[in-house]
Protein backbone atom coordinates (compact mmCIF):
# COMPACT_ATOMS: atom_id res chain seq x y z
CA UNK A 1 -22.15 58.72 -51.87
CA UNK A 2 -18.29 59.16 -51.78
CA UNK A 3 -17.85 56.19 -50.32
CA UNK A 4 -19.78 54.11 -53.19
CA UNK A 5 -17.83 56.10 -55.39
CA UNK A 6 -14.42 55.31 -53.46
CA UNK A 7 -15.73 51.26 -53.81
CA UNK A 8 -16.14 51.97 -57.19
CA UNK A 9 -13.16 53.60 -58.28
CA UNK A 10 -11.06 50.93 -55.79
CA UNK A 11 -12.34 47.93 -57.94
CA UNK A 12 -12.24 49.47 -61.01
CA UNK A 13 -8.51 50.40 -60.77
CA UNK A 14 -7.66 47.23 -59.74
CA UNK A 15 -9.66 45.08 -62.82
CA UNK A 16 -7.53 47.99 -64.64
CA UNK A 17 -4.40 46.90 -63.15
CA UNK A 18 -4.55 43.35 -63.78
CA UNK A 19 -5.85 43.43 -67.25
CA UNK A 20 -3.17 45.65 -68.79
CA UNK A 21 -0.42 44.80 -66.44
CA UNK A 22 -0.96 40.96 -66.19
CA UNK A 23 0.56 38.79 -69.45
CA UNK A 24 -3.12 36.66 -68.72
CA UNK A 25 -4.97 40.45 -69.08
CA UNK A 26 -8.40 39.71 -67.04
CA UNK A 27 -7.62 36.08 -66.05
CA UNK A 28 -6.45 37.32 -62.60
CA UNK A 29 -8.50 36.40 -59.96
CA UNK A 30 -8.63 40.45 -58.96
CA UNK A 31 -10.25 40.82 -62.12
CA UNK A 32 -13.12 38.65 -61.41
CA UNK A 33 -13.50 39.40 -58.28
CA UNK A 34 -13.21 43.31 -58.87
CA UNK A 35 -16.42 42.77 -61.56
CA UNK A 36 -18.22 41.03 -59.14
CA UNK A 37 -18.35 43.25 -56.67
CA UNK A 38 -19.31 46.00 -58.95
CA UNK A 39 -21.97 43.88 -60.15
CA UNK A 40 -23.66 43.40 -56.91
CA UNK A 41 -22.77 46.11 -55.03
CA UNK A 42 -23.34 49.19 -57.18
CA UNK A 43 -26.73 48.63 -58.60
CA UNK A 44 -27.81 48.34 -54.80
CA UNK A 45 -25.84 50.67 -53.23
CA UNK A 46 -27.45 53.36 -55.95
CA UNK A 47 -30.79 51.86 -54.86
CA UNK A 48 -30.42 52.49 -51.43
CA UNK A 49 -28.94 55.97 -51.15
CA UNK A 50 -32.04 57.06 -52.52
CA UNK A 51 -34.04 54.91 -49.84
CA UNK A 52 -32.51 56.88 -46.80
CA UNK A 53 -35.06 55.26 -44.39
CA UNK A 54 -34.11 51.68 -45.07
CA UNK A 55 -30.68 52.35 -43.87
CA UNK A 56 -29.64 52.41 -40.42
CA UNK A 57 -27.59 55.58 -39.23
CA UNK A 58 -23.90 55.57 -40.15
CA UNK A 59 -24.17 51.41 -41.88
CA UNK A 60 -23.62 52.42 -45.59
CA UNK A 61 -20.27 54.34 -45.40
CA UNK A 62 -19.40 52.30 -43.08
CA UNK A 63 -20.30 49.01 -44.76
CA UNK A 64 -18.84 51.03 -48.09
CA UNK A 65 -15.63 51.37 -46.31
CA UNK A 66 -15.31 48.11 -45.07
CA UNK A 67 -15.52 46.52 -48.66
CA UNK A 68 -12.92 48.88 -49.92
CA UNK A 69 -10.63 47.57 -47.80
CA UNK A 70 -11.68 44.21 -48.52
CA UNK A 71 -11.30 44.86 -52.40
CA UNK A 72 -7.64 46.16 -51.48
CA UNK A 73 -6.66 43.26 -49.39
CA UNK A 74 -7.69 40.84 -51.97
CA UNK A 75 -5.59 43.28 -54.61
CA UNK A 76 -2.14 43.10 -52.32
CA UNK A 77 -2.43 39.30 -51.60
CA UNK A 78 -2.91 38.09 -54.82
CA UNK A 79 0.14 40.41 -55.74
CA UNK A 80 1.79 39.06 -52.63
CA UNK A 81 1.20 35.58 -53.38
CA UNK A 82 1.68 35.51 -57.36
CA UNK A 83 5.28 37.02 -56.72
CA UNK A 84 6.57 34.15 -55.09
CA UNK A 85 8.82 31.94 -57.52
CA UNK A 86 8.37 28.78 -55.72
CA UNK A 87 5.32 27.24 -55.92
CA UNK A 88 3.34 25.02 -53.80
CA UNK A 89 5.13 21.58 -52.87
CA UNK A 90 2.85 19.71 -53.48
CA UNK A 91 1.96 20.67 -56.73
CA UNK A 92 5.66 20.41 -58.45
CA UNK A 93 4.96 16.69 -58.42
CA UNK A 94 3.33 14.81 -61.11
CA UNK A 95 2.47 11.34 -58.86
CA UNK A 96 -0.80 11.67 -58.50
CA UNK A 97 -1.69 14.35 -61.55
CA UNK A 98 0.11 12.74 -64.20
CA UNK A 99 -1.95 12.51 -67.24
CA UNK A 100 -2.97 8.99 -66.56
CA UNK A 101 -4.10 9.19 -63.05
CA UNK A 102 -6.44 12.92 -63.83
CA UNK A 103 -8.16 10.99 -67.08
CA UNK A 104 -8.92 7.58 -64.40
CA UNK A 105 -9.94 10.34 -62.17
CA UNK A 106 -12.22 12.42 -64.45
CA UNK A 107 -13.86 9.25 -65.97
CA UNK A 108 -14.69 8.29 -62.36
CA UNK A 109 -15.46 11.59 -61.32
CA UNK A 110 -17.61 12.40 -63.94
CA UNK A 111 -19.65 9.26 -63.71
CA UNK A 112 -20.61 9.37 -60.22
CA UNK A 113 -21.52 13.00 -60.62
CA UNK A 114 -23.67 12.26 -63.55
CA UNK A 115 -25.48 9.18 -61.47
CA UNK A 116 -26.03 11.86 -58.52
CA UNK A 117 -27.55 14.96 -61.40
CA UNK A 118 -29.77 12.56 -62.78
CA UNK A 119 -30.82 11.39 -59.33
CA UNK A 120 -31.12 14.93 -58.27
CA UNK A 121 -33.37 15.47 -61.14
CA UNK A 122 -36.02 12.78 -60.13
CA UNK A 123 -36.65 14.22 -56.53
CA UNK A 124 -38.78 16.73 -55.28
CA UNK A 125 -36.67 19.55 -54.07
CA UNK A 126 -37.55 20.27 -50.78
CA UNK A 127 -36.45 24.01 -48.95
CA UNK A 128 -36.18 25.63 -45.90
CA UNK A 129 -39.31 28.20 -45.85
CA UNK A 130 -37.34 30.81 -44.16
CA UNK A 131 -33.88 30.69 -46.10
CA UNK A 132 -34.99 28.94 -49.47
CA UNK A 133 -31.82 26.86 -48.72
CA UNK A 134 -32.35 23.43 -50.20
CA UNK A 135 -33.07 20.23 -47.18
CA UNK A 136 -33.34 16.68 -46.74
CA UNK A 137 -32.33 14.08 -49.64
CA UNK A 138 -31.43 16.65 -52.17
CA UNK A 139 -28.70 18.02 -49.81
CA UNK A 140 -26.97 14.62 -50.38
CA UNK A 141 -27.27 14.30 -53.98
CA UNK A 142 -26.17 18.18 -54.83
CA UNK A 143 -23.05 17.27 -52.72
CA UNK A 144 -21.94 14.41 -54.67
CA UNK A 145 -23.21 15.88 -57.66
CA UNK A 146 -20.28 18.76 -57.46
CA UNK A 147 -18.24 15.47 -58.85
CA UNK A 148 -18.88 16.05 -62.18
CA UNK A 149 -17.69 19.03 -62.06
CA UNK A 150 -14.40 18.02 -60.96
CA UNK A 151 -14.51 15.51 -63.86
CA UNK A 152 -15.15 18.24 -66.23
CA UNK A 153 -12.27 20.67 -65.42
CA UNK A 154 -9.86 17.52 -65.31
CA UNK A 155 -11.35 15.93 -68.37
CA UNK A 156 -11.51 19.46 -70.66
CA UNK A 157 -7.90 20.24 -69.12
CA UNK A 158 -6.57 16.90 -70.71
CA UNK A 159 -8.96 17.85 -73.98
CA UNK A 160 -6.89 20.74 -74.40
CA UNK A 161 -3.48 19.51 -73.51
CA UNK A 162 -3.43 16.11 -75.55
CA UNK A 163 -6.42 16.14 -77.45
CA UNK A 164 -7.65 12.92 -76.89
CA UNK A 165 -11.16 11.74 -77.75
CA UNK A 166 -11.94 9.73 -74.73
CA UNK A 167 -11.36 13.51 -72.66
CA UNK A 168 -13.62 14.87 -75.40
CA UNK A 169 -16.40 12.49 -74.80
CA UNK A 170 -16.01 13.09 -70.80
CA UNK A 171 -16.44 16.78 -72.10
CA UNK A 172 -19.39 16.55 -73.69
CA UNK A 173 -20.78 14.11 -71.26
CA UNK A 174 -20.20 16.87 -68.40
CA UNK A 175 -21.74 19.15 -70.92
CA UNK A 176 -25.10 17.79 -70.75
CA UNK A 177 -25.72 18.58 -67.24
CA UNK A 178 -23.72 22.29 -67.04
CA UNK A 179 -25.59 23.77 -69.97
CA UNK A 180 -29.18 23.43 -69.27
CA UNK A 181 -28.35 24.33 -65.28
CA UNK A 182 -27.00 27.45 -67.13
CA UNK A 183 -29.60 28.32 -69.76
CA UNK A 184 -32.58 26.86 -68.54
CA UNK A 185 -32.12 27.43 -64.82
CA UNK A 186 -30.23 30.67 -65.04
CA UNK A 187 -27.55 29.38 -62.79
CA UNK A 188 -24.70 32.14 -62.45
CA UNK A 189 -22.53 29.82 -60.11
CA UNK A 190 -22.54 27.44 -62.95
CA UNK A 191 -22.23 30.16 -65.77
CA UNK A 192 -18.98 31.41 -63.64
CA UNK A 193 -17.74 27.98 -63.44
CA UNK A 194 -17.92 26.74 -67.28
CA UNK A 195 -16.38 30.80 -68.28
CA UNK A 196 -13.20 30.80 -66.30
CA UNK A 197 -12.84 27.12 -66.48
CA UNK A 198 -12.55 27.18 -71.04
CA UNK A 199 -10.51 30.71 -70.58
CA UNK A 200 -8.40 29.67 -67.82
CA UNK A 201 -7.37 25.86 -68.69
CA UNK A 202 -6.95 27.77 -72.77
CA UNK A 203 -4.36 30.33 -70.82
CA UNK A 204 -2.71 27.28 -69.28
CA UNK A 205 -2.48 24.50 -71.38
CA UNK A 206 -1.91 26.45 -74.68
CA UNK A 207 -1.47 30.27 -73.47
CA UNK A 208 -4.07 31.80 -75.30
CA UNK A 209 -5.91 34.29 -73.78
CA UNK A 210 -8.92 36.87 -75.14
CA UNK A 211 -7.92 40.53 -76.22
CA UNK A 212 -8.78 43.26 -73.82
CA UNK A 213 -11.24 44.83 -75.65
CA UNK A 214 -13.45 41.43 -75.62
CA UNK A 215 -12.16 41.24 -71.60
CA UNK A 216 -13.95 45.41 -71.29
CA UNK A 217 -17.38 43.71 -73.13
CA UNK A 218 -16.95 40.49 -71.18
CA UNK A 219 -16.88 42.84 -67.94
CA UNK A 220 -19.77 45.09 -68.79
CA UNK A 221 -21.45 42.27 -69.80
CA UNK A 222 -21.32 40.67 -66.24
CA UNK A 223 -22.20 43.46 -64.57
CA UNK A 224 -25.61 43.70 -66.00
CA UNK A 225 -26.14 40.14 -66.04
CA UNK A 226 -26.13 40.14 -62.45
CA UNK A 227 -29.21 42.27 -62.15
CA UNK A 228 -31.17 40.51 -64.45
CA UNK A 229 -30.46 36.91 -63.83
CA UNK A 230 -32.97 36.79 -61.50
CA UNK A 231 -35.84 37.91 -63.87
CA UNK A 232 -34.33 35.69 -66.63
CA UNK A 233 -34.49 32.78 -64.42
CA UNK A 234 -38.02 33.16 -63.37
CA UNK A 235 -39.00 33.58 -67.13
CA UNK A 236 -37.41 30.51 -67.65
CA UNK A 237 -39.18 28.52 -64.81
CA UNK A 238 -42.58 30.01 -64.94
CA UNK A 239 -44.99 27.31 -65.27
CA UNK A 240 -47.30 29.40 -66.91
CA UNK A 241 -44.51 29.61 -69.83
CA UNK A 242 -44.32 25.93 -70.70
CA UNK A 243 -45.61 25.66 -73.25
CA UNK A 244 -43.19 28.01 -75.18
CA UNK A 245 -39.83 27.51 -76.72
CA UNK A 246 -36.75 28.54 -75.26
CA UNK A 247 -36.17 31.25 -77.57
CA UNK A 248 -39.56 32.89 -77.16
CA UNK A 249 -39.31 32.60 -73.10
CA UNK A 250 -35.97 34.86 -74.12
CA UNK A 251 -37.80 37.30 -76.23
CA UNK A 252 -39.97 37.78 -72.57
CA UNK A 253 -37.32 39.39 -70.98
CA UNK A 254 -37.20 43.28 -70.75
CA UNK A 255 -33.41 43.15 -69.58
CA UNK A 256 -33.07 46.96 -69.36
CA UNK A 257 -36.82 47.25 -67.35
CA UNK A 258 -35.17 44.07 -65.57
CA UNK A 259 -32.14 46.46 -64.59
CA UNK A 260 -33.51 49.75 -64.08
CA UNK A 261 -36.13 47.43 -61.31
CA UNK A 262 -32.70 46.56 -59.16
CA UNK A 263 -31.25 50.80 -59.56
CA UNK A 264 -34.60 51.00 -58.14
CA UNK A 265 -35.60 48.76 -55.41
CA UNK A 266 -32.42 46.84 -54.54
CA UNK A 267 -32.91 43.52 -56.51
CA UNK A 268 -32.11 40.66 -53.70
CA UNK A 269 -31.35 43.20 -51.39
CA UNK A 270 -28.34 41.63 -50.49
CA UNK A 271 -26.39 44.57 -49.73
CA UNK A 272 -29.04 45.56 -47.12
CA UNK A 273 -29.14 43.00 -45.48
CA UNK A 274 -24.92 42.96 -45.32
CA UNK A 275 -25.44 46.83 -43.67
CA UNK A 276 -27.64 45.93 -41.17
CA UNK A 277 -25.34 43.12 -40.22
CA UNK A 278 -22.42 45.15 -40.01
CA UNK A 279 -23.70 48.00 -38.36
CA UNK A 280 -24.97 45.44 -35.98
CA UNK A 281 -21.68 43.99 -35.08
CA UNK A 282 -20.33 47.74 -34.90
CA UNK A 283 -22.72 48.74 -32.73
CA UNK A 284 -22.55 45.67 -29.69
CA UNK A 285 -18.62 45.46 -30.85
CA UNK A 286 -19.89 41.69 -30.51
CA UNK A 287 -18.29 39.00 -32.91
CA UNK A 288 -18.26 35.27 -33.13
CA UNK A 289 -14.42 34.97 -33.93
CA UNK A 290 -15.31 33.24 -36.99
CA UNK A 291 -16.95 30.03 -34.89
CA UNK A 292 -20.12 29.47 -38.00
CA UNK A 293 -17.03 28.39 -40.38
CA UNK A 294 -17.82 25.10 -37.69
CA UNK A 295 -20.85 25.16 -37.70
CA UNK A 296 -21.06 25.77 -41.83
CA UNK A 297 -18.51 22.46 -42.03
CA UNK A 298 -20.86 20.34 -39.93
CA UNK A 299 -24.07 21.34 -42.01
CA UNK A 300 -21.91 20.83 -45.53
CA UNK A 301 -20.54 17.52 -44.36
CA UNK A 302 -22.26 15.43 -41.41
CA UNK A 303 -25.89 14.12 -42.70
CA UNK A 304 -28.82 14.74 -40.34
CA UNK A 305 -30.50 12.28 -42.39
CA UNK A 306 -27.56 8.91 -41.14
CA UNK A 307 -27.16 10.54 -37.38
CA UNK A 308 -30.47 11.96 -37.16
CA UNK A 309 -31.34 15.22 -36.97
CA UNK A 310 -30.81 16.06 -32.81
CA UNK A 311 -27.26 14.50 -33.39
CA UNK A 312 -26.37 16.98 -35.67
CA UNK A 313 -27.97 19.94 -33.81
CA UNK A 314 -25.76 19.30 -30.57
CA UNK A 315 -22.76 19.43 -33.05
CA UNK A 316 -23.30 23.15 -33.53
CA UNK A 317 -22.06 25.99 -30.89
CA UNK A 318 -24.54 28.17 -30.51
CA UNK A 319 -22.01 30.95 -31.20
CA UNK A 320 -23.99 33.72 -33.75
CA UNK A 321 -26.00 30.66 -34.66
CA UNK A 322 -28.55 30.82 -37.19
CA UNK A 323 -25.68 32.93 -39.04
CA UNK A 324 -26.21 37.24 -38.43
CA UNK A 325 -28.06 36.14 -35.49
CA UNK A 326 -26.91 39.13 -34.25
CA UNK A 327 -27.88 41.39 -36.38
CA UNK A 328 -31.13 40.60 -35.11
CA UNK A 329 -29.81 42.15 -31.17
CA UNK A 330 -29.56 45.48 -32.65
CA UNK A 331 -32.59 45.33 -35.39
CA UNK A 332 -35.43 42.73 -33.91
CA UNK A 333 -37.73 43.90 -37.17
CA UNK A 334 -35.70 43.63 -39.87
CA UNK A 335 -36.63 40.73 -42.00
CA UNK A 336 -34.67 39.96 -45.46
CA UNK A 337 -36.06 38.68 -48.31
CA UNK A 338 -36.45 35.05 -48.49
CA UNK A 339 -33.24 33.54 -50.26
CA UNK A 340 -31.33 36.25 -50.06
CA UNK A 341 -27.51 36.23 -49.44
CA UNK A 342 -25.59 38.63 -47.16
CA UNK A 343 -22.06 38.97 -49.12
CA UNK A 344 -19.38 38.02 -47.50
CA UNK A 345 -18.59 41.17 -46.26
CA UNK A 346 -20.57 40.55 -43.66
CA UNK A 347 -19.34 37.28 -42.01
CA UNK A 348 -16.15 38.69 -42.02
CA UNK A 349 -17.29 41.63 -40.42
CA UNK A 350 -19.25 40.06 -38.06
CA UNK A 351 -16.13 37.27 -37.34
CA UNK A 352 -13.44 39.96 -36.20
CA UNK A 353 -14.70 43.48 -36.83
CA UNK A 354 -11.84 45.28 -39.39
CA UNK A 355 -9.44 42.56 -38.56
CA UNK A 356 -11.43 39.91 -40.75
CA UNK A 357 -10.71 41.87 -44.09
CA UNK A 358 -7.06 39.76 -43.32
CA UNK A 359 -9.08 36.73 -44.62
CA UNK A 360 -9.88 38.42 -48.39
CA UNK A 361 -6.15 38.50 -48.07
CA UNK A 362 -5.22 35.46 -47.35
CA UNK A 363 -7.46 33.62 -49.45
CA UNK A 364 -6.53 36.25 -52.34
CA UNK A 365 -2.73 35.09 -51.27
CA UNK A 366 -3.54 31.10 -52.16
CA UNK A 367 -5.26 31.93 -54.99
CA UNK A 368 -2.26 33.92 -56.26
CA UNK A 369 0.56 31.14 -55.13
CA UNK A 370 -1.96 28.47 -57.03
CA UNK A 371 -2.41 30.65 -60.18
CA UNK A 372 1.77 31.04 -59.92
CA UNK A 373 1.96 27.04 -59.94
CA UNK A 374 -0.31 26.61 -62.57
CA UNK A 375 1.42 29.10 -65.27
CA UNK A 376 5.00 26.91 -64.64
CA UNK A 377 2.87 23.97 -66.00
CA UNK A 378 1.19 22.46 -62.70
CA UNK A 379 -1.42 19.76 -63.48
CA UNK A 380 -2.82 19.83 -59.85
CA UNK A 381 -2.13 22.99 -59.45
CA UNK A 382 -4.22 23.79 -62.96
CA UNK A 383 -7.18 21.52 -62.14
CA UNK A 384 -7.63 23.11 -58.61
CA UNK A 385 -7.01 26.71 -59.66
CA UNK A 386 -9.76 25.93 -62.14
CA UNK A 387 -12.35 24.50 -60.15
CA UNK A 388 -11.48 26.29 -56.68
CA UNK A 389 -12.32 29.71 -58.54
CA UNK A 390 -15.52 30.00 -59.00
CA UNK A 391 -15.65 29.26 -54.72
CA UNK A 392 -13.24 32.29 -54.39
CA UNK A 393 -15.45 34.61 -56.25
CA UNK A 394 -18.22 33.41 -53.82
CA UNK A 395 -16.39 35.21 -50.78
CA UNK A 396 -18.01 38.70 -52.39
CA UNK A 397 -21.48 37.35 -52.86
CA UNK A 398 -22.31 34.68 -50.19
CA UNK A 399 -19.96 34.02 -47.80
CA UNK A 400 -15.97 34.04 -47.42
CA UNK A 401 -16.25 30.52 -45.42
CA UNK A 402 -17.37 28.70 -48.90
CA UNK A 403 -13.65 28.98 -50.04
CA UNK A 404 -12.84 26.89 -47.06
CA UNK A 405 -15.47 24.12 -47.04
CA UNK A 406 -15.10 23.45 -50.57
CA UNK A 407 -11.51 23.50 -50.13
CA UNK A 408 -12.36 20.91 -47.40
CA UNK A 409 -14.31 19.55 -50.08
CA UNK A 410 -11.33 19.24 -52.24
CA UNK A 411 -8.87 17.35 -50.02
CA UNK A 412 -11.88 14.73 -48.42
CA UNK A 413 -13.48 14.19 -51.52
CA UNK A 414 -11.47 14.20 -54.25
CA UNK A 415 -7.59 13.56 -53.92
CA UNK A 416 -8.27 10.53 -51.86
CA UNK A 417 -9.34 9.27 -55.35
CA UNK A 418 -6.50 10.19 -56.90
CA UNK A 419 -4.23 8.55 -54.18
CA UNK A 420 -6.56 5.60 -54.75
CA UNK A 421 -5.74 5.10 -58.24
CA UNK A 422 -1.57 6.54 -58.03
CA UNK A 423 -1.84 3.28 -56.08
CA UNK A 424 -3.65 1.30 -57.56
CA UNK A 425 -1.57 2.10 -61.01
CA UNK A 426 1.48 1.56 -58.79
CA UNK A 427 0.56 -1.88 -57.74
CA UNK A 428 -0.35 -3.06 -61.49
CA UNK A 429 2.92 -1.82 -62.00
CA UNK A 430 4.80 -3.66 -59.12
CA UNK A 431 2.44 -6.59 -61.05
CA UNK A 432 4.15 -6.64 -64.53
CA UNK A 433 8.05 -6.29 -63.57
CA UNK A 434 7.17 -9.02 -61.36
CA UNK A 435 5.75 -11.40 -64.54
CA UNK A 436 6.99 -10.08 -67.23
């Protein structure tokens, strides 16, 4: 119990520190990171404290103290990065991030992303029977459909900055796809990305933020909503309710009972996965040194449908792969719930013991540096920070590797568009100068 209380207190103090000590109030990365940590870990921690027979000996305390160390790493990393007065050199220049190029990029990303989203909605989704992850052509369509969200962020930035009709039209097109994912499918990631885009861009562009009491209400709402989203999603997608309206389905959700159930059985049991994963690595002192990151890059960016599944399989390095494989050496009979996550603390600890908390520090430091650049008005930093914000938060409920794979996505599949548009505009200007 002490370790859970310690974890909760440190996260609450971090949230209060940034909420009341920053001019942006609740918009600092540590506020949302602390909220996500409390929302996922505390309710499940309470549940498993009352089910000690499910826990490996000493595993709960070990996990809570490591998670607390990761919280402190986030706090210090963001503070250190934000204090640096010099912005990232890449974001100092508006060569690739001026309003004209950003609008052209927003148009391209929105158009292409919309096409892939429409195609995704017209195919049958195949899932891995063990992990519950999507497989097949759906993964390719979803991969490129993410362009829509990049375009949405750029368009909303320009709409708030210049109030141009074209930018608002692109924002509305993005909302056609984003809002159903939030309200009809109950997607937590899309909800967070949408909310963060509105709050962050209003702060960076117009220097407007919510009162602190609103942020406190938002934090409490997020903590509650994280545990009942599964019930909401089930009601919205359950086929027997297809004849009911959205509001009728919404009325069927018993929010209090859903939250109470998580406090009793642990909900998705992500924390239980995490406890077993960390305990196994600590018992064996066997670590993968982050090698699974390469495998996730291969899994994310190399299409097996094109190079063949066998060729893709050959690229994987068989170190702690499939992910968390170390766990089953100590707990061969442990069976996680299908589709449940393991929390970012697990892959961090299995990489390099307690030292891997440094990953949380590094990611928070990067977020702090980019945030500092964004507050100074850098268009590139504003768009990048707003888009990557949601994936940075995934280091807690999902994987620390998610941040790095999406950073690669931005560099490989977004930045070339901006380079190309800049070159095209530059060539057009050269032609106009030569032929006045």
